[in-house]
Tab-separated table of C-alpha atoms and ligand atoms in Angstrom:
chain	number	residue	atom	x	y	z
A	278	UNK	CA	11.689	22.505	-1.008
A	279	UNK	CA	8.438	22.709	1.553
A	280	UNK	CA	10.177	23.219	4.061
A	281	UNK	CA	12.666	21.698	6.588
A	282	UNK	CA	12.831	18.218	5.025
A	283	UNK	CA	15.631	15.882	5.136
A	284	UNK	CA	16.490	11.954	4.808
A	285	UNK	CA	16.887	9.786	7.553
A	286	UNK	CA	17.784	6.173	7.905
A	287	UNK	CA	15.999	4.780	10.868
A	288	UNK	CA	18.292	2.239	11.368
A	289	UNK	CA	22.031	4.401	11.364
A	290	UNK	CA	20.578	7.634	12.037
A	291	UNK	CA	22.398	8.726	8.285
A	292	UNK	CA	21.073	12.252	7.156
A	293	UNK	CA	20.993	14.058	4.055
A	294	UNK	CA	19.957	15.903	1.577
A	295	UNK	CA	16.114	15.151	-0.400
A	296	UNK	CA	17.627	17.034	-2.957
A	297	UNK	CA	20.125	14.543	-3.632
A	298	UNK	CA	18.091	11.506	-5.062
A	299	UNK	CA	18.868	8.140	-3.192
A	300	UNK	CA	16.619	5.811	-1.813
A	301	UNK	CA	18.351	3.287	0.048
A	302	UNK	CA	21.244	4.488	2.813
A	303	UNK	CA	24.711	5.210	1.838
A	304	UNK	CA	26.107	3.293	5.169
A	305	UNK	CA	23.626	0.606	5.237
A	306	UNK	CA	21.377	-0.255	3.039
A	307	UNK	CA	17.737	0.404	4.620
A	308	UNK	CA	15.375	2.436	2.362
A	309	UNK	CA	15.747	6.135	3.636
A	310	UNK	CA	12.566	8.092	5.023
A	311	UNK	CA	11.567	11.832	4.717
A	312	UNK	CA	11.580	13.632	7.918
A	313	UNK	CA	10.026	17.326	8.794
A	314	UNK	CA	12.337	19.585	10.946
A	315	UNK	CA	10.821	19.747	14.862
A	316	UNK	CA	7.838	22.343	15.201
A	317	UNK	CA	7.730	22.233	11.193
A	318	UNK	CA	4.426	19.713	11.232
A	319	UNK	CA	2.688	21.459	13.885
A	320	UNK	CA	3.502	24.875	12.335
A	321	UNK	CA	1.399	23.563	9.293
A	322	UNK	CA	-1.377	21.853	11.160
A	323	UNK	CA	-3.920	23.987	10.214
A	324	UNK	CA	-3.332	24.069	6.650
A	325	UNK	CA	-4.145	20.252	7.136
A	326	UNK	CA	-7.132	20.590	9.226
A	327	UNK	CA	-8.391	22.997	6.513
A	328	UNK	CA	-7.370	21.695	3.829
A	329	UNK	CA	-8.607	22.177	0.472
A	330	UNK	CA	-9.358	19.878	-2.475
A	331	UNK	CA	-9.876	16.172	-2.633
A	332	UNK	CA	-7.536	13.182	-2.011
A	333	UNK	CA	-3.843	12.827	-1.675
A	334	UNK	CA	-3.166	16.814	-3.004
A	335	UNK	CA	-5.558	17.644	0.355
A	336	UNK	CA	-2.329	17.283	2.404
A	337	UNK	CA	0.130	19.102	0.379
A	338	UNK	CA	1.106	20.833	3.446
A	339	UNK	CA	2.328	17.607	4.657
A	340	UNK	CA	3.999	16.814	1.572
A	341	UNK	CA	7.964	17.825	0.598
A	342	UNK	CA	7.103	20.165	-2.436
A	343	UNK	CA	6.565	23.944	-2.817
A	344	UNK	CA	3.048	24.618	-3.199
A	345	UNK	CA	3.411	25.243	-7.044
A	346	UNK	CA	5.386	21.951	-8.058
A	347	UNK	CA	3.684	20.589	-11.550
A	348	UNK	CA	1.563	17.409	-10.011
A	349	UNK	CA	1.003	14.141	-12.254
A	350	UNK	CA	-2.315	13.320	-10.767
A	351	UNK	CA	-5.586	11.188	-11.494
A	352	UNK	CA	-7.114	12.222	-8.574
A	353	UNK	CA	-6.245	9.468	-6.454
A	354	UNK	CA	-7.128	9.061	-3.054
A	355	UNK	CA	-10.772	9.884	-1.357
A	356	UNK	CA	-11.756	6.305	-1.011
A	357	UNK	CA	-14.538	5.404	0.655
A	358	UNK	CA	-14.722	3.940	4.390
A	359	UNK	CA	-17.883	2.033	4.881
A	360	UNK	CA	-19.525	-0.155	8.248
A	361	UNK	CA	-18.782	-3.299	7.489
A	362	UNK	CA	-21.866	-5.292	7.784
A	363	UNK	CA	-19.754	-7.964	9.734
A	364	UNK	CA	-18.609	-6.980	13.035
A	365	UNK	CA	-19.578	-3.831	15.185
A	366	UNK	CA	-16.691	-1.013	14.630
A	367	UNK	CA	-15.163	-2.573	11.665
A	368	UNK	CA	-14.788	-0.249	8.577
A	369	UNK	CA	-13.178	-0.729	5.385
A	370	UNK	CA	-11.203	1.373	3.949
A	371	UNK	CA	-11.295	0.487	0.122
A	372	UNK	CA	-8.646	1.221	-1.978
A	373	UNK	CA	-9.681	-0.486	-4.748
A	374	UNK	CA	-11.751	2.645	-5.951
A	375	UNK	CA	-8.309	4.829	-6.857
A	376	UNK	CA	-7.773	5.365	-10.526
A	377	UNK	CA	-6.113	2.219	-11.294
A	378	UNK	CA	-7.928	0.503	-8.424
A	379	UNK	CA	-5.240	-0.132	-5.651
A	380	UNK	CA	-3.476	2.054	-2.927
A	381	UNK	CA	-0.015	2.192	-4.794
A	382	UNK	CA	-1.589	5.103	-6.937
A	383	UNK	CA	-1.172	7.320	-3.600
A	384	UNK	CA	2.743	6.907	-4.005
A	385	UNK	CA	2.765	6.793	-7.287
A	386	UNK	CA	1.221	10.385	-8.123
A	387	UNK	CA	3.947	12.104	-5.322
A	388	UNK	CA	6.763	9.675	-6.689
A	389	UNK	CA	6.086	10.617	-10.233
A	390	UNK	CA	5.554	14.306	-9.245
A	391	UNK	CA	9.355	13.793	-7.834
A	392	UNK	CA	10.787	12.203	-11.290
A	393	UNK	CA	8.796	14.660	-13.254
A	394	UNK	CA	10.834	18.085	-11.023
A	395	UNK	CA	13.399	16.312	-11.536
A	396	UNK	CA	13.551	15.914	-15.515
A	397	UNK	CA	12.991	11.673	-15.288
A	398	UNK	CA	12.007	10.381	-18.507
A	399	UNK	CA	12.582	6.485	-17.758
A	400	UNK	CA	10.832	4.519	-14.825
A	401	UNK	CA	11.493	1.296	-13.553
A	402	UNK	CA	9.860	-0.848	-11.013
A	403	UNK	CA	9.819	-4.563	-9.553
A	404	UNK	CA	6.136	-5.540	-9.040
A	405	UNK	CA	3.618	-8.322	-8.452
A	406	UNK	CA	1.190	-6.294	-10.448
A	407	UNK	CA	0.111	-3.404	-8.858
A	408	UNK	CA	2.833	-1.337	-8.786
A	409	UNK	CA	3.385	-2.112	-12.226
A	410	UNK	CA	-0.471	-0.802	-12.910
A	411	UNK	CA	-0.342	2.526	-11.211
A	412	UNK	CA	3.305	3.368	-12.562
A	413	UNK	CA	2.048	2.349	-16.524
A	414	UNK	CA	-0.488	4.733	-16.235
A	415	UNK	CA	1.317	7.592	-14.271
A	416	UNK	CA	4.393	7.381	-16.443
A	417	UNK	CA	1.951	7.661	-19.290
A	418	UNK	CA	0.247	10.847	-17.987
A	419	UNK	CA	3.866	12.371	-17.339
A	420	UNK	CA	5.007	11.181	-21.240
A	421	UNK	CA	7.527	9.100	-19.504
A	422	UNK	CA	8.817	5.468	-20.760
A	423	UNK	CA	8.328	2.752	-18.045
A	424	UNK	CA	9.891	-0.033	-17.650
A	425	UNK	CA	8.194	-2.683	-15.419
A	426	UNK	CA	10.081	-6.175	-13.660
A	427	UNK	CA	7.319	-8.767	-12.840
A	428	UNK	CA	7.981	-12.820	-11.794
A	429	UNK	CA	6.653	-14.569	-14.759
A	430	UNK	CA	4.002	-16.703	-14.068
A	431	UNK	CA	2.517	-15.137	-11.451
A	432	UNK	CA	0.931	-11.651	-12.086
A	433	UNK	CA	-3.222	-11.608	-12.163
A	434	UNK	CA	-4.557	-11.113	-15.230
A	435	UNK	CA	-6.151	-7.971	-14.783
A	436	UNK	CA	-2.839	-5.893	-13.541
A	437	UNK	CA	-1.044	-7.402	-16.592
A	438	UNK	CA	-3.566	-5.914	-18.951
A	439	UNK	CA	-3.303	-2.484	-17.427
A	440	UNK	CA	0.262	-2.702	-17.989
A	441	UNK	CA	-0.069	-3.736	-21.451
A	442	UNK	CA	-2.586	-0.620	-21.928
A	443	UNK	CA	-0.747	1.847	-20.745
A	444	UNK	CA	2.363	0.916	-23.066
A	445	UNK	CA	4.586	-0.361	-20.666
A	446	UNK	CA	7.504	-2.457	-21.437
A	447	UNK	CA	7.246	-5.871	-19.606
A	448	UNK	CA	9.729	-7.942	-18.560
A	449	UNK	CA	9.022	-11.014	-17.264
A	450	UNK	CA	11.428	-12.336	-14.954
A	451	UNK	CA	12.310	-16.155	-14.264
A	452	UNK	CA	11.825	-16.056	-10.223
A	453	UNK	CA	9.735	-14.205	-8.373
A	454	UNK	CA	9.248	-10.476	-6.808
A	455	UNK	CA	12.435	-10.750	-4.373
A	456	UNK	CA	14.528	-11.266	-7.599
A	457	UNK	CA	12.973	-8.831	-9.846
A	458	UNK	CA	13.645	-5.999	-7.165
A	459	UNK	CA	17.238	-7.190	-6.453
A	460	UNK	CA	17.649	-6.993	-10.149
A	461	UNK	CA	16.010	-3.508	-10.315
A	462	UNK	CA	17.956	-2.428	-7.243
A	463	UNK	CA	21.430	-3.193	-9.392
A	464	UNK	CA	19.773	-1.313	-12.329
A	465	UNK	CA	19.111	2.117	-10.779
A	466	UNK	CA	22.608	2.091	-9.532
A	467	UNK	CA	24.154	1.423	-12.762
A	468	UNK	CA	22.286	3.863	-14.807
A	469	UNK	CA	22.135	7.037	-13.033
A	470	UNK	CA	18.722	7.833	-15.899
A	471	UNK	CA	16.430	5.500	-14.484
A	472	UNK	CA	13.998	6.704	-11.592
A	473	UNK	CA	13.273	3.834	-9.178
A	474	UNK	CA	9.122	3.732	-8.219
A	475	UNK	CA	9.379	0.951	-5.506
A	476	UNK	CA	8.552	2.061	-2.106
A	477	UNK	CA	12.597	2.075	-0.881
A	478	UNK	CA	11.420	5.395	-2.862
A	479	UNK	CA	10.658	7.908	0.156
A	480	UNK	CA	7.921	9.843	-2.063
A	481	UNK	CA	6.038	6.552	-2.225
A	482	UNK	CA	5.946	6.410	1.513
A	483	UNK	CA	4.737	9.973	1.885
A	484	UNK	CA	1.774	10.258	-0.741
A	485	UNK	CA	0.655	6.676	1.013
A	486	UNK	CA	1.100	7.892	4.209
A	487	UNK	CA	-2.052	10.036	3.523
A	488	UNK	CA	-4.253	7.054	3.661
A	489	UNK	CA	-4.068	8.012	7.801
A	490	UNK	CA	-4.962	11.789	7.313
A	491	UNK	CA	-8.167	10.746	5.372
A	492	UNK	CA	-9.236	8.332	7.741
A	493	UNK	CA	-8.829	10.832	10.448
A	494	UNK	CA	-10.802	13.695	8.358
A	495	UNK	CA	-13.368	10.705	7.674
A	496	UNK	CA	-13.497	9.514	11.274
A	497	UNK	CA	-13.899	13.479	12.193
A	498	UNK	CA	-10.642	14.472	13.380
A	499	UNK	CA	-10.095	11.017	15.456
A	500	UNK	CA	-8.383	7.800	14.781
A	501	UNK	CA	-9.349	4.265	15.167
A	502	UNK	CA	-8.064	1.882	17.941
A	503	UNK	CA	-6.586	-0.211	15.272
A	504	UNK	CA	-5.413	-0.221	11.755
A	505	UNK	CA	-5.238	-3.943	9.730
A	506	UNK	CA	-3.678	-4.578	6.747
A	507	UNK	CA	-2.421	-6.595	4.584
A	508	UNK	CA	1.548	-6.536	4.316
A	509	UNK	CA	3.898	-8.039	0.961
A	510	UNK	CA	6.862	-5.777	1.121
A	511	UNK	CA	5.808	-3.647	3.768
A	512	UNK	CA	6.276	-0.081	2.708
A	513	UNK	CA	2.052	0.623	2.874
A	514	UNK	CA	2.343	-0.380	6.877
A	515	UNK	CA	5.336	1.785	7.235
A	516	UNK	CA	3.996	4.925	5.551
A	517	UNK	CA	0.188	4.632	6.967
A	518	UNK	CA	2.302	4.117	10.345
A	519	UNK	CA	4.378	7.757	9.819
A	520	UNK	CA	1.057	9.368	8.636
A	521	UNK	CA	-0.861	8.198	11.672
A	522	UNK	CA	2.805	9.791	14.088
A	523	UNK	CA	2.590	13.152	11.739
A	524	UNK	CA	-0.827	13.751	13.527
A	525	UNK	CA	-0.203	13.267	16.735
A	526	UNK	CA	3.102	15.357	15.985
A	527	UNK	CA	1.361	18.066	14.428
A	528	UNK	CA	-0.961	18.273	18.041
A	529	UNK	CA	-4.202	16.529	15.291
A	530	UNK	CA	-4.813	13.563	17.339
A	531	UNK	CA	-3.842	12.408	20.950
A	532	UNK	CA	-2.689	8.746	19.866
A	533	UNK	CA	-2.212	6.249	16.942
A	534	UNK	CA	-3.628	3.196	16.518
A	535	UNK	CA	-2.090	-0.269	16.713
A	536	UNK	CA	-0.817	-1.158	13.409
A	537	UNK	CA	-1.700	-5.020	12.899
A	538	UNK	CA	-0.052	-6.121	9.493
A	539	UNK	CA	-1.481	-9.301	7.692
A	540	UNK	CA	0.677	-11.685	5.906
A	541	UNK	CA	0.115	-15.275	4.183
A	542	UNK	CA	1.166	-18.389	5.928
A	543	UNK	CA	3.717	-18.842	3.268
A	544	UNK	CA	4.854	-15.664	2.773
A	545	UNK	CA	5.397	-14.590	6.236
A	546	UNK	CA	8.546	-13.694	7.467
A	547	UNK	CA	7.878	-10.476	8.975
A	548	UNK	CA	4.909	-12.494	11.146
A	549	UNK	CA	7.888	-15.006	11.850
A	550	UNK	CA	10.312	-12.539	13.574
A	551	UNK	CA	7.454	-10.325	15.326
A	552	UNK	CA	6.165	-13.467	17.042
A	553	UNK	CA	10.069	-14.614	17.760
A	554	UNK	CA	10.942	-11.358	19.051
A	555	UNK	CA	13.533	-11.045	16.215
A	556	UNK	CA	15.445	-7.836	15.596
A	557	UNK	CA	16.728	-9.795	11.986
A	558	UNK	CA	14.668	-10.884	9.407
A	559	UNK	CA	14.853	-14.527	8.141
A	560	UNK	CA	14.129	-14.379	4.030
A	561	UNK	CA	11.471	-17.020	2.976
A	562	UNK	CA	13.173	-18.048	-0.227
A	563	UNK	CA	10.092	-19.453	-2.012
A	564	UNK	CA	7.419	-17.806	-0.544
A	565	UNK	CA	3.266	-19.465	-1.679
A	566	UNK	CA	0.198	-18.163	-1.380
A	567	UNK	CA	-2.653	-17.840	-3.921
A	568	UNK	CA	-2.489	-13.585	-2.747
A	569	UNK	CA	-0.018	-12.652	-5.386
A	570	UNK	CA	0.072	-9.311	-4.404
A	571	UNK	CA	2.247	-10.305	-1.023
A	572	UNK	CA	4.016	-13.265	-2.187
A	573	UNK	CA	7.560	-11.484	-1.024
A	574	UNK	CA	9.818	-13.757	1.127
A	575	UNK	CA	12.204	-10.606	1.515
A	576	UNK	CA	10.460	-7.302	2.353
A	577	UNK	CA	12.373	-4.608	1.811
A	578	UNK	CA	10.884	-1.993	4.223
A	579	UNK	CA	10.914	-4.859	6.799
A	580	UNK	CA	12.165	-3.030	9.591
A	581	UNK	CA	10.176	-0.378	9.365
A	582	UNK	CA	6.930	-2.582	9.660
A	583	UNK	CA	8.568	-4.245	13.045
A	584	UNK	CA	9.155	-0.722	14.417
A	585	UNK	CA	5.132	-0.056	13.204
A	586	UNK	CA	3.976	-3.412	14.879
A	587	UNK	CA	6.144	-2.762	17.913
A	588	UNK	CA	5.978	1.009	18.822
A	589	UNK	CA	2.537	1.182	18.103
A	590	UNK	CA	1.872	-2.157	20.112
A	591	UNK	CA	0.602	-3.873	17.833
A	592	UNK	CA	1.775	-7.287	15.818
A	593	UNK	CA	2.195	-8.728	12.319
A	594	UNK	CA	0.497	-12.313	12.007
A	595	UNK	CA	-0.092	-14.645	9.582
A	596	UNK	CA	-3.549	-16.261	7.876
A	597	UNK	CA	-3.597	-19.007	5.774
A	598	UNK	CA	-4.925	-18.951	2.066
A	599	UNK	CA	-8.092	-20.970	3.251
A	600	UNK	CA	-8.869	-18.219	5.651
A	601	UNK	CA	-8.323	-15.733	3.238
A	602	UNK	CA	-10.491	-17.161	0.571
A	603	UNK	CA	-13.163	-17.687	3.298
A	604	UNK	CA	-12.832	-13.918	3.928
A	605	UNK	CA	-12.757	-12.744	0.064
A	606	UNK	CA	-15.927	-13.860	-0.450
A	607	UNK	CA	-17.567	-12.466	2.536
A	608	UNK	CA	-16.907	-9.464	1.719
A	609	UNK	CA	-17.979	-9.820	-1.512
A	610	UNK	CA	-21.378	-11.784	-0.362
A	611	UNK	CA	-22.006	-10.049	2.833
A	612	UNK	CA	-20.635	-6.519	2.004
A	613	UNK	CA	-20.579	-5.964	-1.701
A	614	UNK	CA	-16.838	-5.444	-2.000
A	615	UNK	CA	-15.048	-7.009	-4.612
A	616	UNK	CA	-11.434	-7.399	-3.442
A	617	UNK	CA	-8.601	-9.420	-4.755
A	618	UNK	CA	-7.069	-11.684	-2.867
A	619	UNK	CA	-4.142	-9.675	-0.994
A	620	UNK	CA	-6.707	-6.739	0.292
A	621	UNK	CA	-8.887	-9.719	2.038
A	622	UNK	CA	-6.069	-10.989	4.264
A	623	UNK	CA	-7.319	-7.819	6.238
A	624	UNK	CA	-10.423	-9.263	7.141
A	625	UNK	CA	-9.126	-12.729	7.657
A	626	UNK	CA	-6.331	-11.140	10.104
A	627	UNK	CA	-9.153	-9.429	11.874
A	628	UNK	CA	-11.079	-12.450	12.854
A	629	UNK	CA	-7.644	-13.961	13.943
A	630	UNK	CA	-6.757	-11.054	15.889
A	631	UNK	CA	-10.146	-11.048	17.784
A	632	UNK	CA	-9.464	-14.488	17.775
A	633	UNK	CA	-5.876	-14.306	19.777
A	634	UNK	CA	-7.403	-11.370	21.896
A	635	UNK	CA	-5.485	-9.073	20.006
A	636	UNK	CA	-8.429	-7.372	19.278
A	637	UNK	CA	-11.852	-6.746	21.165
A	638	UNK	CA	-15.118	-7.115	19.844
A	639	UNK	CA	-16.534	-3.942	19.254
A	640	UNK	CA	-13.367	-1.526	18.824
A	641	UNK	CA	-13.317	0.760	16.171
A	642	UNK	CA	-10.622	-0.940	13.524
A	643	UNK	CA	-9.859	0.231	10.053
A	644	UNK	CA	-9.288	-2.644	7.239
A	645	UNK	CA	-7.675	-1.592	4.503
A	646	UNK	CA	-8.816	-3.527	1.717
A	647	UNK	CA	-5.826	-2.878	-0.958
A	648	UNK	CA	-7.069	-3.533	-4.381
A	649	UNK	CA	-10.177	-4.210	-6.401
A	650	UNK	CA	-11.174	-7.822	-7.067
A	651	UNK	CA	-11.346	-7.283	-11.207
A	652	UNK	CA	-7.560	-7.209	-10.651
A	653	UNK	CA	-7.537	-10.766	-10.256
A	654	UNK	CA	-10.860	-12.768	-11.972
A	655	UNK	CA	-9.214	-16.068	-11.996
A	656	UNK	CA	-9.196	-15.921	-8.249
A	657	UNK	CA	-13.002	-15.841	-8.469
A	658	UNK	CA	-13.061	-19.394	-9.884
A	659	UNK	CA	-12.712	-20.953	-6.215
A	660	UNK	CA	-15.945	-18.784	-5.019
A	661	UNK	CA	-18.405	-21.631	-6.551
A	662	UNK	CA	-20.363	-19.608	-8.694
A	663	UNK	CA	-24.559	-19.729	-9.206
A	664	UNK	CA	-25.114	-20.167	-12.836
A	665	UNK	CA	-26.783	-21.832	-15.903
A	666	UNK	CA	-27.144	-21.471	-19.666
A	667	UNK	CA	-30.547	-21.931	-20.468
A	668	UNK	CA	-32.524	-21.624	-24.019
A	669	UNK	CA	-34.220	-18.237	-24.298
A	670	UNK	CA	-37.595	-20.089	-23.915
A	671	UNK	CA	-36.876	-22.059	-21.112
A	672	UNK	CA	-35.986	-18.507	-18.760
A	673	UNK	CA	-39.192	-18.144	-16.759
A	674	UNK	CA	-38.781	-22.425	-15.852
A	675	UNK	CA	-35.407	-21.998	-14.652
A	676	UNK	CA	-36.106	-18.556	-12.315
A	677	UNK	CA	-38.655	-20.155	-10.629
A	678	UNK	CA	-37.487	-23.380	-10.193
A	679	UNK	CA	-34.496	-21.655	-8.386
A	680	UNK	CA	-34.734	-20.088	-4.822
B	1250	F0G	N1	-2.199	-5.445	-1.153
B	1250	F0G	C1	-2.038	-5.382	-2.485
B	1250	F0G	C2	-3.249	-5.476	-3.335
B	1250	F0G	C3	-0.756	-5.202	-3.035
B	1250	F0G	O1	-0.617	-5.125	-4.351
B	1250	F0G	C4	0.362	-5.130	-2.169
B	1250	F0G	C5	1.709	-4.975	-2.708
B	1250	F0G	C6	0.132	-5.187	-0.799
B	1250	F0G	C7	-1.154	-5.350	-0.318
B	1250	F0G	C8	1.240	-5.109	0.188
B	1250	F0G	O2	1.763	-3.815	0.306
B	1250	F0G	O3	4.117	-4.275	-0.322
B	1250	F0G	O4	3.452	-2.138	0.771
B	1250	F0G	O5	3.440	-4.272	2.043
B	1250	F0G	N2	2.003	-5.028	-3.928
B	1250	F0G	C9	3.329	-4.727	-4.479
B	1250	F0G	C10	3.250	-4.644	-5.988
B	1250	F0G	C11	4.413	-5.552	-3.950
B	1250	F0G	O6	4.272	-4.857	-6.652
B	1250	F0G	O7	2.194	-4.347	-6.528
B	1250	F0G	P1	3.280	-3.602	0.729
């Protein structure tokens, strides 16, 4: 192994073996994290600084493989951070531009890297689209057989059909995400052959925890005041959060930023117990919002994303669908990204954080904007859209008629 890794359960302080596949702790339950030995991160700190190649395989130093592990990779990672043309300091990070045009492709080429060393031939996940996406199309570049849980009724149209390319088997469940990944939970344990790619997976965390090295690299070897994004089942805020504390272990950066997580009004129990001080989470049995992507009422990485909110002083708050329609097509209008739904709850928490006060006007703040709109074209039907069907003849009237 590279190095000096081991798993930890940040809420029992259980250790073990990586070796040893598990994902969730044997003495309580919480999804299990990979942690470096002391000195071991800044030891490798200039392989990072130097790094070589593009995207997530940049920070293989930071990564728990030897340096000549067979990778499953589509070159993921390397996404763009532009100004956004809407406030002073913002910048998007967007994530839609990975291979199958969301973040979860950062986990999913370390996770699959993991099933493939390990001799996996069946995958399994619970999704609300885009994990299903990004493991269809991984598990077909490693010649595996994947199995993917979604809540029927609810998946956008364009995450289905990547699912359906790739040669998934789909399996629509009667509920929604919180009971496809209690029902995928059971499965794993039952049938020792099937490798789990949700993010209680620890490789998921670490290949999206590089999201925070890149920004770094792209801010020039600093980090932002404050990170924003939006946050279903919280594993992306928990791994961008342990990328962002691996530099300033490793001796790369002198802070972190404040880690302000996004959810939907009515999907927002993690925004629920941050603003009641809670140390348990209250389940929202049936969460709404028209953001798919984070309609979870039960996060299972939950309290990792308090400890990310609180330690980094930031906060997890909630928008409502209105404000995150309003902020969709802003984007799309103002700054020529096409997001779905989910990703623009980033910009709709950031004008409520500058809002609140949580934010100043003027810092530098990342939004990550999560996936690409095409995931989800029905959402586009509430944008009002500009358009006619004219006779060929009648073109030049109707162009300059309109202004
Ligand atoms: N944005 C998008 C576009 C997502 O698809 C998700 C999660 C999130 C944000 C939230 O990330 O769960 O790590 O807090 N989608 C998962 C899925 C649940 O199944 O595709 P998170």
């Amino acid at each position: 192994m590279n190095g000096e890794a081991s798993l930890l359960c940040v809420n029992c302080g259980w250790r073990g073996d990586p070796e040893e596949l598990r994902y969730t702790c044997p003495r309580c339950g919480e999804p299990l994290t990979i942690v470096y030995e002391e000195d071991y991160l800044a030891e490798r700190a200039r392989e990072l600084r130097e790094g070589r190649g593009r995207g997530v395989w940049r920070y293989s130093a930071f990564l728990p493989f030897p340096d000549d592990v067979r990778r499953v990779t589509l070159d993921e990672g390397s996404t763009p951070l532009h100004e956004s043309k809407q406030a002073r300091g913002l910048r998007l990070k967007n994530e839609g531009l990975n291979p199958t045009a969301s973040f979860k492709d950062r986990g999913m080429t370390v996770a699959v890297t993991d099933a493939l060393r390990r001799g996996a031939s069946r995958v399994v996940c619970a999704s609300t689209g885009n994990t299903a996406a990004s493991v269809a199309a991984y598990a077909a570049r490693a010649g595996m057989r994947s199995y993917v849980l979604v809540p029927s009724g609810a998946v956008a149209r364009g995450k289905l059909a990547q699912a359906v390319a790739h040669g998934s088997k789909i399996v629509k469940i009667r509920g929604g995400f919180d009971e496809a990944l209690r029902e995928v939970l059971r499965l794993v344990s039952e049938d020792s052959g099937l490798y789990l790619l949700n993010s209680v997976n620890p490789y998921r965390i670490e290949g999206q925890k590089t999201l925070a090295f890149e920004v770094w690299e792209q801010l020039g070897g600093s980090v932002p005041d404050a990170v924003v994004l939006p946050v279903g089942n919280a594993g992306n805020i928990s791994a961008i959060w342990k990328g962002f504390r691996e530099l300033v272990e490793a001796g790369l950066a002198r802070s972190a930023p404040r880690m302000i997580g996004v959810q939907a009004e009515g999907a927002a129990p993690l925004a629920r117990a941050f603003e009641g001080g809670l140390s348990e989470l209250r389940p929202v049995d049936s969460p709404q919002t028209y953001a798919t992507a984070i309609r979870i009422g039960r996060p299972a990485s939950w309290r990792r994303a308090l400890m990310a909110a609180r330690e980094s002083r930031g906060a997890i708050i909630s928008v409502s669908d209105q404000e995150i329609l309003r902020a969709q097509i802003d984007l799309a209008r103002v700054d020529g990204v096409f997001v779905e739904p989910a990703s623009a709850a980033a910009l709709a928490g950031y004008r409520r954080a500058i809002a609140e006060g949580l934010l100043d006007p003027g810092e530098s703040v990342v939004a990550v904007l999560t996936g690409h709109g095409l995931k989800d074209p029905d959402a586009v039907a509430m944008f009002g859209s500009d358009e006619v069907e004219v006779e060929p003849r009648d073109l030049t009237r109707e162009l300059s008629a309109s202004t």
